[in-house]
């Protein structure tokens, strides 16, 4: 077109169009929230955390998408649970309360009737809400607009989901299905309203059943062993000696390591089709034959178990990471990246052979830590490592503050939004309260307090105490409770434990 004609036409069009509102006058859109919660994912198997296995995980590409999230957002290095077990931690995340107050002190208990959960406030604030995947809160049902949850622990293969209209089976591998369902929900949402999506993966929970695409991955590499794989528990109270979570003595060759024929497999692998079972046998059959012929015993057997456990665990994590990558790609493609807060966490930590253990439960380091990574463009400076002591009781208030909603009085946690903004309140906590009640894996009830340097533990049924000076003993190998040099510290920490117990009104034992 002749430019002399074009310019007057453009001017006319501009005059007819409504004026674009000034940028400053537009109210800021409330951010969306995507919260990915996995199950039993340890910090040391996330590259970004720079812990024992992080270098290996970076080299092997175990968590490239989660690492990218941390690189472009912030990572909490002092993030903890208050009771290291699935159901209690999930209930604390939802309610902002410690176990004794929400009622989920052990596994498979519902949240006490009438207790507030954060999706209530998000809905009130006008958010669309959804939870998809592992829920694990007995008869408690989500109060989100949309929910599809696994019954109990759920299955890795062809899992059942429960929704408002009952139960249905989905064909395929759980981690991928949960991601698919999450993306489907995002696609059909009301695009005029903000949303909160909770993507709750079952993986990498025991019995660590990986997807077929990763059966061969890591087969030829050696996972670094922890220095404490053959810990003798000297220097600790009776609990560490009496537990039942040792790779050597308690990890099951049939169910955990699938070292025998399919009739000995865990139940969830029996849900595979004949073809899927054949695919598994084609890869792991030769491994199992070699294992049987090797007649391993003693430390060599423990080492074999550690390798195979870790490889299945990491294969499960790799699929979780794939799901994170797909969610991030969707947000980017839809132009939602800048205005969506993405959070990655797991319900507690996990032992990857440290102290010879798998599982969690203890107040000790690998167990009590929770990964927590937050990407919030325009608020969180990329690559930040947040040092304040945060807990799962803080998530509920954080999500509600991000959404501009209201929380009830009397919650135990505090919003992390000031910390995310780089303005940690002067009166932020510097010690944390812990109370574990379940009896699983032979770990007795205990409570305790953890500060930046010390961990004080009370096994109150036997009235045994432990004190760890983590500055001198980061692996927590020797309790210094009886050492006179620590008498003053012990007295101070006992006072602090009592203060916390009283402040949270915890009279349970
Ligand atoms: Ca868990």
Coordinates of C-alpha atoms and ligand atoms in Angstrom, one line a residue:
X1 CA 0.0 0.0 0.0
X2 CA 1.1 3.5 -0.7
X3 CA 2.5 4.9 2.6
X4 CA 0.7 8.2 2.0
X5 CA -2.6 6.4 2.3
X6 CA -1.4 4.0 5.0
X7 CA -0.5 6.5 7.7
X8 CA -3.8 8.4 7.8
X9 CA -5.6 5.0 8.0
X10 CA -3.4 4.0 11.0
X11 CA -4.1 7.3 12.7
X12 CA -7.8 6.9 12.2
X13 CA -7.7 3.3 13.6
X14 CA -5.7 4.6 16.6
X15 CA -8.3 7.3 17.3
X16 CA -11.2 4.7 17.1
X17 CA -9.5 2.2 19.5
X18 CA -10.2 2.7 23.2
X19 CA -7.2 4.4 25.0
X20 CA -4.8 1.9 26.6
X21 CA -4.9 2.4 30.3
X22 CA -1.8 3.7 31.9
X23 CA 0.4 0.9 33.3
X24 CA 0.5 2.3 36.8
X25 CA -3.3 2.6 37.0
X26 CA -4.0 -1.1 36.3
X27 CA -4.4 -3.2 39.5
X28 CA -1.7 -5.9 39.7
X29 CA -3.1 -9.2 38.7
X30 CA -3.0 -11.6 41.6
X31 CA -0.5 -14.4 41.0
X32 CA -1.4 -17.9 40.2
X33 CA 0.1 -20.7 42.3
X34 CA 1.4 -24.1 41.2
X35 CA 2.4 -26.2 44.1
X36 CA 4.2 -29.5 43.3
X37 CA 4.5 -31.7 46.3
X38 CA 6.4 -35.0 45.9
X39 CA 6.6 -37.8 48.5
X40 CA 9.9 -38.6 50.3
X41 CA 12.2 -36.7 48.0
X42 CA 15.4 -36.0 49.9
X43 CA 17.3 -32.7 49.6
X44 CA 20.6 -34.6 48.9
X45 CA 19.1 -35.9 45.6
X46 CA 18.4 -32.4 44.2
X47 CA 21.3 -31.0 42.3
X48 CA 20.6 -27.4 43.4
X49 CA 21.0 -28.2 47.1
X50 CA 24.7 -28.9 46.8
X51 CA 24.5 -31.8 49.3
X52 CA 26.0 -35.3 49.4
X53 CA 24.6 -36.6 46.1
X54 CA 23.9 -33.3 44.4
X55 CA 27.0 -33.3 42.2
X56 CA 26.2 -36.8 41.1
X57 CA 22.6 -35.8 40.4
X58 CA 23.8 -32.8 38.3
X59 CA 26.2 -35.0 36.4
X60 CA 23.6 -37.6 35.6
X61 CA 20.7 -35.1 35.0
X62 CA 18.4 -36.4 37.7
X63 CA 16.7 -33.1 38.5
X64 CA 17.4 -30.6 35.6
X65 CA 14.0 -29.0 35.8
X66 CA 13.8 -28.7 39.5
X67 CA 17.4 -27.3 39.5
X68 CA 16.3 -24.8 36.8
X69 CA 13.4 -23.7 39.1
X70 CA 15.9 -23.1 41.9
X71 CA 18.3 -21.3 39.6
X72 CA 15.6 -18.9 38.5
X73 CA 14.0 -18.7 41.9
X74 CA 15.0 -19.2 45.5
X75 CA 15.8 -22.2 47.6
X76 CA 15.3 -22.6 51.3
X77 CA 18.3 -24.3 53.0
X78 CA 16.7 -24.4 56.5
X79 CA 13.2 -25.9 55.6
X80 CA 11.8 -28.5 58.0
X81 CA 8.8 -30.5 59.0
X82 CA 7.5 -30.9 62.5
X83 CA 6.8 -34.6 62.4
X84 CA 8.6 -36.5 59.6
X85 CA 5.8 -38.7 58.2
X86 CA 3.5 -38.4 55.2
X87 CA 0.1 -37.8 56.6
X88 CA 1.1 -35.5 59.5
X89 CA 3.2 -33.3 57.3
X90 CA 0.5 -33.1 54.6
X91 CA -2.0 -32.0 57.3
X92 CA 0.4 -29.4 58.6
X93 CA 0.9 -28.0 55.1
X94 CA -2.9 -27.7 54.7
X95 CA -3.8 -26.3 58.2
X96 CA -0.7 -24.3 59.3
X97 CA -0.8 -26.3 62.6
X98 CA 1.4 -28.9 64.3
X99 CA 0.2 -32.5 64.5
X100 CA -1.4 -32.4 68.0
X101 CA -3.6 -29.5 66.9
X102 CA -4.8 -30.8 63.5
X103 CA -5.1 -34.4 64.9
X104 CA -3.0 -36.2 62.3
X105 CA -0.3 -37.4 64.6
X106 CA 0.3 -40.7 62.8
X107 CA -0.5 -42.3 59.4
X108 CA -4.0 -42.7 58.1
X109 CA -5.8 -40.3 60.5
X110 CA -8.2 -37.6 59.2
X111 CA -7.8 -34.0 60.0
X112 CA -9.9 -33.1 63.1
X113 CA -13.4 -32.0 61.9
X114 CA -13.9 -28.3 61.6
X115 CA -10.2 -27.5 61.2
X116 CA -9.5 -24.8 58.6
X117 CA -7.5 -25.7 55.5
X118 CA -5.9 -23.1 53.2
X119 CA -7.9 -24.0 50.0
X120 CA -11.0 -22.6 51.9
X121 CA -9.5 -19.1 52.0
X122 CA -8.2 -19.3 48.5
X123 CA -11.7 -20.1 47.2
X124 CA -13.1 -17.2 49.3
X125 CA -10.5 -15.0 47.7
X126 CA -11.8 -15.9 44.2
X127 CA -9.2 -18.5 43.3
X128 CA -10.0 -21.6 41.3
X129 CA -8.4 -24.5 43.2
X130 CA -7.5 -28.1 42.4
X131 CA -5.6 -30.9 44.0
X132 CA -4.5 -33.9 41.9
X133 CA -2.6 -36.9 43.1
X134 CA -1.5 -38.2 46.5
X135 CA -3.6 -36.9 49.4
X136 CA -3.2 -39.5 52.2
X137 CA -5.4 -38.0 54.8
X138 CA -7.8 -40.9 55.5
X139 CA -11.5 -39.8 55.3
X140 CA -10.7 -36.1 55.0
X141 CA -11.7 -34.8 51.6
X142 CA -10.3 -31.8 49.8
X143 CA -12.2 -28.6 49.8
X144 CA -10.8 -27.5 46.5
X145 CA -13.1 -26.9 43.5
X146 CA -11.6 -29.9 41.7
X147 CA -10.0 -32.9 43.2
X148 CA -8.8 -36.3 42.0
X149 CA -6.9 -38.1 44.7
X150 CA -5.1 -41.5 45.1
X151 CA -6.7 -43.7 47.7
X152 CA -4.2 -44.1 50.6
X153 CA -0.6 -44.5 49.2
X154 CA -2.0 -45.1 45.7
X155 CA -0.4 -47.3 43.0
X156 CA 2.4 -46.6 40.6
X157 CA 0.8 -48.6 37.9
X158 CA -2.8 -48.1 36.6
X159 CA -3.8 -46.2 39.7
X160 CA -7.3 -45.6 41.0
X161 CA -8.3 -42.1 41.7
X162 CA -11.2 -40.9 43.9
X163 CA -13.2 -37.9 43.0
X164 CA -16.6 -36.4 44.0
X165 CA -18.3 -39.0 41.7
X166 CA -16.5 -42.1 43.1
X167 CA -13.5 -44.1 42.0
X168 CA -12.0 -44.7 38.6
X169 CA -8.9 -46.4 37.3
X170 CA -6.5 -44.6 34.9
X171 CA -4.3 -46.6 32.7
X172 CA -0.5 -45.9 32.8
X173 CA 2.2 -44.7 35.2
X174 CA 1.1 -42.6 38.1
X175 CA 3.6 -39.8 37.9
X176 CA 2.8 -39.2 34.2
X177 CA -0.9 -39.5 34.8
X178 CA -0.9 -36.9 37.6
X179 CA 1.0 -34.5 35.4
X180 CA -1.4 -35.1 32.4
X181 CA -4.4 -34.5 34.6
X182 CA -2.9 -31.4 36.0
X183 CA -2.3 -30.0 32.5
X184 CA -5.8 -31.0 31.5
X185 CA -7.2 -29.0 34.4
X186 CA -5.1 -26.0 33.5
X187 CA -6.3 -26.1 29.9
X188 CA -10.0 -26.1 30.9
X189 CA -9.8 -23.5 33.7
X190 CA -11.6 -20.2 33.7
X191 CA -8.9 -17.9 32.3
X192 CA -10.5 -14.8 33.8
X193 CA -9.7 -15.9 37.4
X194 CA -6.4 -16.7 39.2
X195 CA -5.8 -20.3 40.1
X196 CA -4.0 -22.6 42.6
X197 CA -3.1 -26.0 41.4
X198 CA -1.7 -28.6 43.8
X199 CA 0.2 -31.3 41.9
X200 CA 0.9 -34.0 44.5
X201 CA 3.1 -36.8 43.2
X202 CA 3.2 -40.3 44.8
X203 CA 6.8 -40.7 43.7
X204 CA 9.4 -41.3 44.8
X205 CA 7.7 -43.2 47.7
X206 CA 8.7 -46.8 48.6
X207 CA 8.6 -49.3 46.8
X208 CA 10.3 -47.1 44.2
X209 CA 8.7 -48.5 41.0
X210 CA 10.3 -46.6 38.0
X211 CA 8.7 -45.9 34.6
X212 CA 9.9 -48.1 31.7
X213 CA 11.7 -45.2 29.9
X214 CA 14.2 -45.2 32.8
X215 CA 14.7 -48.9 33.4
X216 CA 18.1 -48.9 31.7
X217 CA 19.1 -45.4 32.9
X218 CA 21.9 -45.4 35.5
X219 CA 22.4 -49.2 35.1
X220 CA 26.1 -48.8 34.4
X221 CA 27.0 -46.1 36.9
X222 CA 27.9 -46.3 40.6
X223 CA 25.9 -44.1 43.0
X224 CA 28.4 -42.6 45.6
X225 CA 28.0 -44.4 49.0
X226 CA 27.6 -42.3 52.2
X227 CA 30.5 -42.4 54.7
X228 CA 28.0 -43.7 57.3
X229 CA 26.6 -46.7 55.3
X230 CA 28.0 -49.1 57.9
X231 CA 27.2 -47.0 61.0
X232 CA 27.4 -48.9 64.3
X233 CA 25.2 -46.4 66.2
X234 CA 27.8 -46.1 69.0
X235 CA 27.5 -42.8 70.8
X236 CA 23.7 -42.6 70.6
X237 CA 20.7 -43.6 72.7
X238 CA 19.0 -47.0 72.4
X239 CA 16.6 -45.8 69.7
X240 CA 19.2 -45.7 67.0
X241 CA 20.3 -49.3 67.9
X242 CA 16.7 -50.6 68.0
X243 CA 15.3 -49.1 64.8
X244 CA 14.2 -51.2 61.8
X245 CA 15.1 -49.1 58.8
X246 CA 18.5 -50.5 57.9
X247 CA 19.3 -51.3 54.3
X248 CA 21.3 -54.3 55.5
X249 CA 18.7 -55.8 57.8
X250 CA 15.3 -54.4 56.9
X251 CA 15.2 -53.5 53.2
X252 CA 13.4 -56.4 51.6
X253 CA 15.0 -58.1 48.6
X254 CA 11.6 -59.2 47.2
X255 CA 9.3 -56.3 47.7
X256 CA 11.7 -53.3 47.8
X257 CA 14.4 -54.5 45.4
X258 CA 12.2 -56.8 43.2
X259 CA 15.2 -59.3 43.1
X260 CA 13.0 -62.4 42.6
X261 CA 10.3 -63.7 40.3
X262 CA 7.1 -61.7 39.7
X263 CA 5.2 -63.8 42.3
X264 CA 7.3 -62.1 44.9
X265 CA 6.9 -58.6 43.6
X266 CA 5.2 -55.8 45.5
X267 CA 1.4 -55.8 44.8
X268 CA 1.5 -52.6 42.7
X269 CA 3.8 -54.2 40.2
X270 CA 1.3 -57.0 39.8
X271 CA -1.0 -54.4 38.4
X272 CA 1.1 -54.2 35.3
X273 CA -0.2 -55.9 32.1
X274 CA 1.5 -59.0 30.9
X275 CA 3.4 -57.0 28.3
X276 CA 4.5 -54.4 30.9
X277 CA 5.7 -57.2 33.1
X278 CA 7.7 -58.7 30.2
X279 CA 9.3 -55.3 29.5
X280 CA 10.4 -55.2 33.1
X281 CA 11.7 -58.8 33.1
X282 CA 13.7 -58.1 29.9
X283 CA 15.7 -55.5 31.7
X284 CA 15.9 -56.7 35.3
X285 CA 15.8 -60.5 34.7
X286 CA 19.5 -60.7 33.8
X287 CA 20.3 -58.4 36.7
X288 CA 18.5 -60.7 39.1
X289 CA 20.1 -63.8 37.6
X290 CA 23.5 -62.3 38.1
X291 CA 22.6 -61.3 41.7
X292 CA 21.4 -64.9 42.5
X293 CA 24.6 -66.4 41.1
X294 CA 26.8 -64.0 43.0
X295 CA 25.7 -65.2 46.4
X296 CA 26.5 -61.9 48.0
X297 CA 26.7 -61.6 51.7
X298 CA 27.7 -59.1 54.5
X299 CA 28.8 -55.7 53.3
X300 CA 28.8 -56.7 49.6
X301 CA 25.2 -57.6 49.9
X302 CA 24.4 -54.2 51.6
X303 CA 26.3 -52.4 48.9
X304 CA 24.4 -54.2 46.1
X305 CA 21.1 -53.3 47.9
X306 CA 22.1 -49.7 48.3
X307 CA 23.0 -49.4 44.6
X308 CA 19.7 -50.9 43.4
X309 CA 17.6 -49.0 45.8
X310 CA 19.1 -45.7 44.9
X311 CA 18.8 -46.3 41.2
X312 CA 15.1 -47.1 41.4
X313 CA 14.6 -44.1 43.7
X314 CA 16.4 -41.8 41.3
X315 CA 14.5 -43.2 38.3
X316 CA 11.3 -42.3 40.1
X317 CA 12.6 -38.8 40.8
X318 CA 13.6 -38.4 37.2
X319 CA 9.9 -38.9 36.2
X320 CA 8.8 -36.4 38.8
X321 CA 11.3 -33.9 37.3
X322 CA 10.0 -34.6 33.8
X323 CA 6.5 -33.6 35.1
X324 CA 7.9 -30.4 36.6
X325 CA 9.5 -29.6 33.2
X326 CA 6.1 -30.2 31.4
X327 CA 4.3 -27.9 33.8
X328 CA 6.9 -25.1 33.4
X329 CA 6.8 -25.5 29.6
X330 CA 3.0 -25.0 29.7
X331 CA 3.2 -21.9 31.9
X332 CA 5.8 -20.4 29.5
X333 CA 3.8 -21.3 26.4
X334 CA 0.7 -19.7 27.8
X335 CA 2.4 -16.5 28.9
X336 CA 1.8 -17.4 32.6
X337 CA 5.4 -17.6 33.7
X338 CA 5.7 -14.1 35.0
X339 CA 2.6 -14.1 37.1
X340 CA 2.7 -17.7 38.5
X341 CA 4.4 -18.7 41.7
X342 CA 5.8 -22.2 41.3
X343 CA 6.7 -24.1 44.5
X344 CA 8.4 -27.4 44.7
X345 CA 8.5 -29.3 48.0
X346 CA 8.4 -32.8 49.5
X347 CA 6.5 -33.9 52.6
X348 CA 9.8 -34.7 54.5
X349 CA 13.3 -35.7 53.9
X350 CA 14.6 -39.2 53.4
X351 CA 17.6 -41.4 54.1
X352 CA 19.6 -42.5 51.1
X353 CA 21.9 -44.8 53.0
X354 CA 23.2 -42.3 55.6
X355 CA 23.6 -44.2 58.9
X356 CA 22.8 -47.4 56.9
X357 CA 19.1 -46.3 56.7
X358 CA 16.2 -45.7 54.3
X359 CA 12.9 -44.1 55.4
X360 CA 12.6 -40.9 57.6
X361 CA 10.8 -40.3 61.0
X362 CA 13.7 -39.0 63.1
X363 CA 14.4 -35.4 64.1
X364 CA 17.9 -35.9 62.6
X365 CA 19.0 -34.0 59.6
X366 CA 18.2 -36.1 56.5
X367 CA 14.8 -36.9 57.9
X368 CA 13.6 -33.5 59.2
X369 CA 14.7 -31.4 56.2
X370 CA 12.1 -30.7 53.5
X371 CA 13.1 -29.4 50.0
X372 CA 11.5 -26.0 49.4
X373 CA 12.1 -24.1 46.2
X374 CA 10.0 -21.1 45.1
X375 CA 10.1 -19.3 41.7
X376 CA 8.3 -16.0 41.8
X377 CA 9.5 -13.7 39.0
X378 CA 9.6 -10.0 40.0
X379 CA 9.7 -10.9 43.8
X380 CA 12.4 -13.6 44.3
X381 CA 15.8 -12.8 43.0
X382 CA 17.1 -15.7 40.9
X383 CA 19.5 -18.0 42.7
X384 CA 18.7 -16.8 46.2
X385 CA 19.5 -19.2 49.1
X386 CA 17.1 -18.4 52.0
X387 CA 18.6 -19.1 55.4
X388 CA 15.7 -18.5 57.8
X389 CA 14.3 -21.5 59.7
X390 CA 11.0 -22.3 58.0
X391 CA 8.5 -25.2 58.5
X392 CA 5.6 -26.9 56.8
X393 CA 3.3 -25.0 59.2
X394 CA 4.2 -21.9 57.2
X395 CA 2.9 -22.9 53.8
X396 CA -0.8 -22.3 54.4
X397 CA -0.4 -18.6 55.4
X398 CA 2.1 -18.1 52.6
X399 CA -0.3 -19.3 49.9
X400 CA -3.2 -17.3 51.4
X401 CA -1.1 -14.1 51.6
X402 CA 0.0 -14.5 48.0
X403 CA -3.7 -14.8 47.0
X404 CA -4.7 -11.8 49.2
X405 CA -7.0 -13.9 51.4
X406 CA -7.6 -14.1 55.1
X407 CA -6.4 -16.7 57.6
X408 CA -8.0 -17.6 61.0
X409 CA -6.4 -16.7 64.3
X410 CA -4.2 -19.1 66.1
X411 CA -2.2 -20.8 63.4
X412 CA 1.2 -22.1 64.3
X413 CA 3.1 -21.0 61.2
X414 CA 3.8 -17.6 59.6
X415 CA 3.7 -16.4 56.1
X416 CA 7.0 -16.7 54.1
X417 CA 6.1 -13.8 51.9
X418 CA 8.2 -11.2 53.8
X419 CA 11.2 -13.6 53.5
X420 CA 10.6 -14.1 49.8
X421 CA 10.6 -10.4 49.4
X422 CA 14.0 -10.2 51.2
X423 CA 12.5 -8.7 54.4
X424 CA 12.8 -11.3 57.1
X425 CA 11.0 -10.1 60.2
X426 CA 13.3 -9.3 63.1
X427 CA 11.4 -11.7 65.4
X428 CA 11.5 -14.7 63.0
X429 CA 12.0 -18.0 64.8
X430 CA 15.5 -19.3 65.3
X431 CA 14.6 -22.7 66.9
X432 CA 12.0 -25.3 65.8
X433 CA 9.7 -27.7 67.5
X434 CA 9.5 -31.3 66.6
X435 CA 7.2 -34.1 67.8
X436 CA 7.0 -37.6 66.3
X437 CA 4.4 -40.2 67.4
X438 CA 4.2 -43.1 65.0
X439 CA 5.9 -46.4 65.9
X440 CA 6.8 -47.6 62.4
X441 CA 10.2 -48.9 61.6
X442 CA 10.9 -49.2 65.4
X443 CA 11.5 -45.5 65.8
X444 CA 10.1 -44.5 69.2
X445 CA 8.1 -41.4 70.0
X446 CA 10.3 -38.4 70.6
X447 CA 10.2 -34.6 70.6
X448 CA 12.9 -32.1 70.5
X449 CA 14.3 -28.8 69.5
X450 CA 16.7 -27.8 66.7
X451 CA 18.7 -24.6 66.6
X452 CA 21.3 -23.4 64.2
X453 CA 23.9 -25.4 66.0
X454 CA 22.3 -28.0 68.2
X455 CA 19.7 -30.7 68.1
X456 CA 18.2 -31.8 71.5
X457 CA 16.1 -35.0 71.4
X458 CA 13.9 -36.5 74.1
X459 CA 12.7 -40.2 73.8
X460 CA 10.2 -39.6 76.5
X461 CA 8.9 -43.1 76.9
X462 CA 12.3 -44.3 78.0
X463 CA 13.4 -40.8 79.2
X464 CA 16.5 -40.9 77.1
X465 CA 18.0 -37.7 75.8
X466 CA 20.5 -36.9 73.1
X467 CA 22.3 -33.7 72.2
X468 CA 24.2 -33.2 68.9
X469 CA 26.6 -30.4 68.3
X470 CA 26.2 -30.3 64.5
X471 CA 29.0 -27.7 64.1
X472 CA 31.5 -30.3 65.4
X473 CA 29.6 -33.4 64.4
X474 CA 27.5 -32.6 61.3
X475 CA 26.7 -36.2 60.6
X476 CA 25.3 -36.6 64.1
X477 CA 27.4 -39.6 65.2
X478 CA 28.0 -38.8 68.9
X479 CA 25.6 -37.4 71.4
X480 CA 27.4 -35.0 73.8
X481 CA 24.6 -35.0 76.3
X482 CA 26.7 -36.4 79.2
X483 CA 29.7 -34.1 78.4
X484 CA 30.0 -31.6 81.3
X485 CA 31.2 -29.0 78.7
X486 CA 27.6 -28.9 77.3
X487 CA 25.8 -28.8 80.7
X488 CA 24.7 -25.2 80.2
X489 CA 23.6 -25.8 76.6
X490 CA 21.5 -28.8 77.7
X491 CA 19.8 -26.7 80.3
X492 CA 19.1 -23.9 77.9
X493 CA 17.7 -26.2 75.2
X494 CA 15.5 -28.1 77.7
X495 CA 14.1 -24.7 78.7
X496 CA 13.6 -23.8 75.0
X497 CA 11.8 -27.2 74.4
X498 CA 9.5 -26.5 77.3
X499 CA 8.8 -23.0 76.0
X500 CA 7.9 -24.3 72.6
X501 CA 5.7 -27.1 73.9
X502 CA 3.9 -24.6 76.1
X503 CA 3.5 -22.0 73.3
X504 CA 2.0 -24.5 71.0
X505 CA -0.1 -26.0 73.8
X506 CA 1.2 -29.5 73.1
X507 CA 0.3 -31.8 76.0
X508 CA 0.3 -35.0 74.0
X509 CA 2.7 -37.8 74.6
Ligands
LIG1 CA1 6.2 -38.9 52.6

